[in-house]
Amino acid sequence: MTGSAADQRAASAASVRRVALLGLGEAGRRLAADLGGAGIDLRGYDPHAGDVQIAVRAPDLESAVAGCDAVLSVNTAAVALEVAAAAAPALRDGAIYADLNTASPELKRRLAALTEAAGARFADVALLGPVPARGLGTPALASGDGARAFADAFGPLGMPVEVVSQRAGDAAALKLLRSVFMKGLAAAAVESLRAGEAAGHADWLRQELADVIGEPLLERLLEGSRAHAVRRVDELEAARELLLGLGIEPRIASASASVLADLAAAERATTEDRVRR
């Protein structure tokens, strides 16, 4: 890296002092804790987060975003456009607007058009690991007009960011291609162990799977699928659409989405039963 490039990156990182975090679920709470620990002036907003405590919790989205150097959207693909539209009028000119949700490339490009029209720099950020476990240490891909600025700002804070292009949607596409394998592996583990239980050999089979892929990964696949089945079905639907656009029959993505949809329905039924009791 040349001296001038190093100076530019240092200046970019130093310029991001106030950050808005939109979404305080599992991932958002962990990122909030890490950003606060890194000395960032953090503004958090989530109307559905209950009693989550962060240093400054804004009363509304516009207050959270106003005057911030960077805005991180950590919600779901289903509300990403709505959140960006609400944030756009309050965005500071030149601010980084980073969408960290798993979504289709088309949606990321729509988000880019919306936020860039408001004068912001858009970063399509794809997180490649469990954020509640890794926080700011979660590896990420970034694309879009604001990708390099995002990497320069959050890399020094501990996030390994690979900039893949200046076109929004490219990072999202790469993650979805990866998701076909990772969520397919999770669905295979879920279905295999269901069959093991039915056959009366669940313990033996679980140990076999753990010997092959490791107990930590197996546990992550199983627990992550149970906790996030609904979101992962949406993720696989986006992957299906991407594969169809590439001329690839999405057999694995479709089957995996079906397994996870069944798991989501079973978890809902269990929760409703507990409520009734």
PDB file of C-alpha atoms in Angstrom, residues 123-245:
ATOM      1  CA  ALA A 123     -22.366  -0.448   0.744  1.00  0.00           C
ATOM      2  CA  ASP A 124     -23.867  -3.873   0.061  1.00  0.00           C
ATOM      3  CA  VAL A 125     -22.379  -5.887   2.933  1.00  0.00           C
ATOM      4  CA  ALA A 126     -22.610  -9.681   3.129  1.00  0.00           C
ATOM      5  CA  LEU A 127     -21.677 -11.180   6.499  1.00  0.00           C
ATOM      6  CA  LEU A 128     -20.058 -14.608   6.278  1.00  0.00           C
ATOM      7  CA  GLY A 129     -20.451 -15.996   9.760  1.00  0.00           C
ATOM      8  CA  PRO A 130     -22.495 -15.958  12.973  1.00  0.00           C
ATOM      9  CA  VAL A 131     -22.503 -12.327  14.121  1.00  0.00           C
ATOM     10  CA  PRO A 132     -23.699 -13.076  17.692  1.00  0.00           C
ATOM     11  CA  ALA A 133     -20.574 -15.198  18.146  1.00  0.00           C
ATOM     12  CA  ARG A 134     -18.046 -13.060  16.253  1.00  0.00           C
ATOM     13  CA  GLY A 135     -19.382  -9.518  16.373  1.00  0.00           C
ATOM     14  CA  LEU A 136     -17.161  -7.058  14.519  1.00  0.00           C
ATOM     15  CA  GLY A 137     -14.796  -9.939  13.823  1.00  0.00           C
ATOM     16  CA  THR A 138     -17.297 -11.458  11.383  1.00  0.00           C
ATOM     17  CA  PRO A 139     -15.745 -11.679   7.883  1.00  0.00           C
ATOM     18  CA  ALA A 140     -17.640  -9.665   5.280  1.00  0.00           C
ATOM     19  CA  LEU A 141     -17.835  -9.020   1.572  1.00  0.00           C
ATOM     20  CA  ALA A 142     -18.700  -5.531   0.370  1.00  0.00           C
ATOM     21  CA  SER A 143     -19.690  -4.046  -2.955  1.00  0.00           C
ATOM     22  CA  GLY A 144     -21.183  -0.791  -4.156  1.00  0.00           C
ATOM     23  CA  ASP A 145     -20.131   2.835  -4.358  1.00  0.00           C
ATOM     24  CA  GLY A 146     -19.491   2.959  -0.601  1.00  0.00           C
ATOM     25  CA  ALA A 147     -17.811  -0.450  -0.268  1.00  0.00           C
ATOM     26  CA  ARG A 148     -14.264   0.855  -0.041  1.00  0.00           C
ATOM     27  CA  ALA A 149     -15.259   3.555   2.443  1.00  0.00           C
ATOM     28  CA  PHE A 150     -17.009   0.905   4.545  1.00  0.00           C
ATOM     29  CA  ALA A 151     -13.932  -1.329   4.503  1.00  0.00           C
ATOM     30  CA  ASP A 152     -11.623   1.559   5.355  1.00  0.00           C
ATOM     31  CA  ALA A 153     -13.851   2.599   8.259  1.00  0.00           C
ATOM     32  CA  PHE A 154     -14.726  -0.757   9.797  1.00  0.00           C
ATOM     33  CA  GLY A 155     -11.603  -2.725   8.952  1.00  0.00           C
ATOM     34  CA  PRO A 156      -9.550  -0.847  11.572  1.00  0.00           C
ATOM     35  CA  LEU A 157     -12.316  -1.619  14.101  1.00  0.00           C
ATOM     36  CA  GLY A 158     -11.736  -5.338  13.611  1.00  0.00           C
ATOM     37  CA  MET A 159     -14.017  -6.389  10.749  1.00  0.00           C
ATOM     38  CA  PRO A 160     -12.242  -8.305   7.946  1.00  0.00           C
ATOM     39  CA  VAL A 161     -13.836  -6.782   4.828  1.00  0.00           C
ATOM     40  CA  GLU A 162     -13.137  -7.892   1.264  1.00  0.00           C
ATOM     41  CA  VAL A 163     -14.256  -5.376  -1.351  1.00  0.00           C
ATOM     42  CA  VAL A 164     -15.465  -7.354  -4.361  1.00  0.00           C
ATOM     43  CA  SER A 165     -16.673  -4.594  -6.694  1.00  0.00           C
ATOM     44  CA  GLN A 166     -18.228  -1.145  -6.954  1.00  0.00           C
ATOM     45  CA  ARG A 167     -21.572  -2.594  -8.057  1.00  0.00           C
ATOM     46  CA  ALA A 168     -24.226  -3.058  -5.385  1.00  0.00           C
ATOM     47  CA  GLY A 169     -25.599  -6.587  -5.395  1.00  0.00           C
ATOM     48  CA  ASP A 170     -22.344  -8.382  -6.176  1.00  0.00           C
ATOM     49  CA  ALA A 171     -21.574  -9.101  -2.507  1.00  0.00           C
ATOM     50  CA  ALA A 172     -25.155 -10.282  -1.987  1.00  0.00           C
ATOM     51  CA  ALA A 173     -24.875 -12.632  -4.972  1.00  0.00           C
ATOM     52  CA  LEU A 174     -21.681 -14.207  -3.664  1.00  0.00           C
ATOM     53  CA  LYS A 175     -23.233 -14.817  -0.250  1.00  0.00           C
ATOM     54  CA  LEU A 176     -26.320 -16.424  -1.788  1.00  0.00           C
ATOM     55  CA  LEU A 177     -24.156 -18.759  -3.853  1.00  0.00           C
ATOM     56  CA  ARG A 178     -22.409 -19.744  -0.611  1.00  0.00           C
ATOM     57  CA  SER A 179     -25.776 -20.111   1.114  1.00  0.00           C
ATOM     58  CA  VAL A 180     -26.844 -22.856  -1.288  1.00  0.00           C
ATOM     59  CA  PHE A 181     -24.085 -24.995   0.223  1.00  0.00           C
ATOM     60  CA  MET A 182     -24.188 -23.832   3.847  1.00  0.00           C
ATOM     61  CA  LYS A 183     -27.975 -23.877   4.260  1.00  0.00           C
ATOM     62  CA  GLY A 184     -28.108 -27.090   2.230  1.00  0.00           C
ATOM     63  CA  LEU A 185     -25.669 -28.633   4.676  1.00  0.00           C
ATOM     64  CA  ALA A 186     -27.828 -27.456   7.578  1.00  0.00           C
ATOM     65  CA  ALA A 187     -30.988 -28.885   6.000  1.00  0.00           C
ATOM     66  CA  ALA A 188     -29.225 -32.197   5.372  1.00  0.00           C
ATOM     67  CA  ALA A 189     -28.174 -32.368   9.034  1.00  0.00           C
ATOM     68  CA  VAL A 190     -31.710 -31.593  10.234  1.00  0.00           C
ATOM     69  CA  GLU A 191     -33.308 -34.204   7.986  1.00  0.00           C
ATOM     70  CA  SER A 192     -30.672 -36.823   8.709  1.00  0.00           C
ATOM     71  CA  LEU A 193     -31.073 -36.483  12.470  1.00  0.00           C
ATOM     72  CA  ARG A 194     -34.864 -36.559  12.214  1.00  0.00           C
ATOM     73  CA  ALA A 195     -34.521 -39.878  10.444  1.00  0.00           C
ATOM     74  CA  GLY A 196     -32.018 -41.023  13.076  1.00  0.00           C
ATOM     75  CA  GLU A 197     -34.540 -40.319  15.811  1.00  0.00           C
ATOM     76  CA  ALA A 198     -37.281 -42.169  13.954  1.00  0.00           C
ATOM     77  CA  ALA A 199     -34.977 -45.161  13.510  1.00  0.00           C
ATOM     78  CA  GLY A 200     -33.898 -45.110  17.145  1.00  0.00           C
ATOM     79  CA  HIS A 201     -30.260 -44.281  16.392  1.00  0.00           C
ATOM     80  CA  ALA A 202     -30.130 -40.522  17.007  1.00  0.00           C
ATOM     81  CA  ASP A 203     -27.138 -40.562  19.366  1.00  0.00           C
ATOM     82  CA  TRP A 204     -25.027 -42.762  17.122  1.00  0.00           C
ATOM     83  CA  LEU A 205     -25.835 -40.693  14.051  1.00  0.00           C
ATOM     84  CA  ARG A 206     -25.143 -37.366  15.743  1.00  0.00           C
ATOM     85  CA  GLN A 207     -21.715 -38.596  16.796  1.00  0.00           C
ATOM     86  CA  GLU A 208     -21.011 -39.749  13.246  1.00  0.00           C
ATOM     87  CA  LEU A 209     -21.929 -36.335  11.834  1.00  0.00           C
ATOM     88  CA  ALA A 210     -19.867 -34.577  14.493  1.00  0.00           C
ATOM     89  CA  ASP A 211     -16.880 -36.758  13.607  1.00  0.00           C
ATOM     90  CA  VAL A 212     -17.204 -35.688   9.967  1.00  0.00           C
ATOM     91  CA  ILE A 213     -17.780 -31.923  10.273  1.00  0.00           C
ATOM     92  CA  GLY A 214     -16.945 -31.212  13.921  1.00  0.00           C
ATOM     93  CA  GLU A 215     -19.307 -30.724  16.859  1.00  0.00           C
ATOM     94  CA  PRO A 216     -19.135 -26.887  16.837  1.00  0.00           C
ATOM     95  CA  LEU A 217     -20.216 -26.664  13.191  1.00  0.00           C
ATOM     96  CA  LEU A 218     -22.902 -29.314  13.632  1.00  0.00           C
ATOM     97  CA  GLU A 219     -24.322 -27.480  16.645  1.00  0.00           C
ATOM     98  CA  ARG A 220     -24.228 -24.191  14.740  1.00  0.00           C
ATOM     99  CA  LEU A 221     -26.082 -25.720  11.802  1.00  0.00           C
ATOM    100  CA  LEU A 222     -28.777 -27.275  13.982  1.00  0.00           C
ATOM    101  CA  GLU A 223     -29.327 -24.432  16.445  1.00  0.00           C
ATOM    102  CA  GLY A 224     -29.042 -21.747  13.789  1.00  0.00           C
ATOM    103  CA  SER A 225     -31.639 -23.519  11.676  1.00  0.00           C
ATOM    104  CA  ARG A 226     -34.067 -23.725  14.595  1.00  0.00           C
ATOM    105  CA  ALA A 227     -33.563 -20.137  15.707  1.00  0.00           C
ATOM    106  CA  HIS A 228     -33.578 -18.539  12.256  1.00  0.00           C
ATOM    107  CA  ALA A 229     -35.627 -20.914  10.115  1.00  0.00           C
ATOM    108  CA  VAL A 230     -38.013 -18.244   8.792  1.00  0.00           C
ATOM    109  CA  ARG A 231     -35.199 -15.877   7.785  1.00  0.00           C
ATOM    110  CA  ARG A 232     -33.240 -18.715   6.190  1.00  0.00           C
ATOM    111  CA  VAL A 233     -36.232 -19.756   4.100  1.00  0.00           C
ATOM    112  CA  ASP A 234     -36.302 -16.207   2.715  1.00  0.00           C
ATOM    113  CA  GLU A 235     -32.551 -16.415   2.115  1.00  0.00           C
ATOM    114  CA  LEU A 236     -32.920 -19.629   0.146  1.00  0.00           C
ATOM    115  CA  GLU A 237     -35.798 -18.192  -1.871  1.00  0.00           C
ATOM    116  CA  ALA A 238     -33.476 -15.367  -2.896  1.00  0.00           C
ATOM    117  CA  ALA A 239     -30.807 -17.948  -3.733  1.00  0.00           C
ATOM    118  CA  ARG A 240     -33.326 -19.865  -5.861  1.00  0.00           C
ATOM    119  CA  GLU A 241     -34.132 -16.754  -7.870  1.00  0.00           C
ATOM    120  CA  LEU A 242     -30.433 -16.055  -8.382  1.00  0.00           C
ATOM    121  CA  LEU A 243     -29.760 -19.587  -9.604  1.00  0.00           C
ATOM    122  CA  LEU A 244     -32.736 -19.517 -11.967  1.00  0.00           C
ATOM    123  CA  GLY A 245     -31.401 -16.253 -13.412  1.00  0.00           C
TER     124      GLY A 245
END
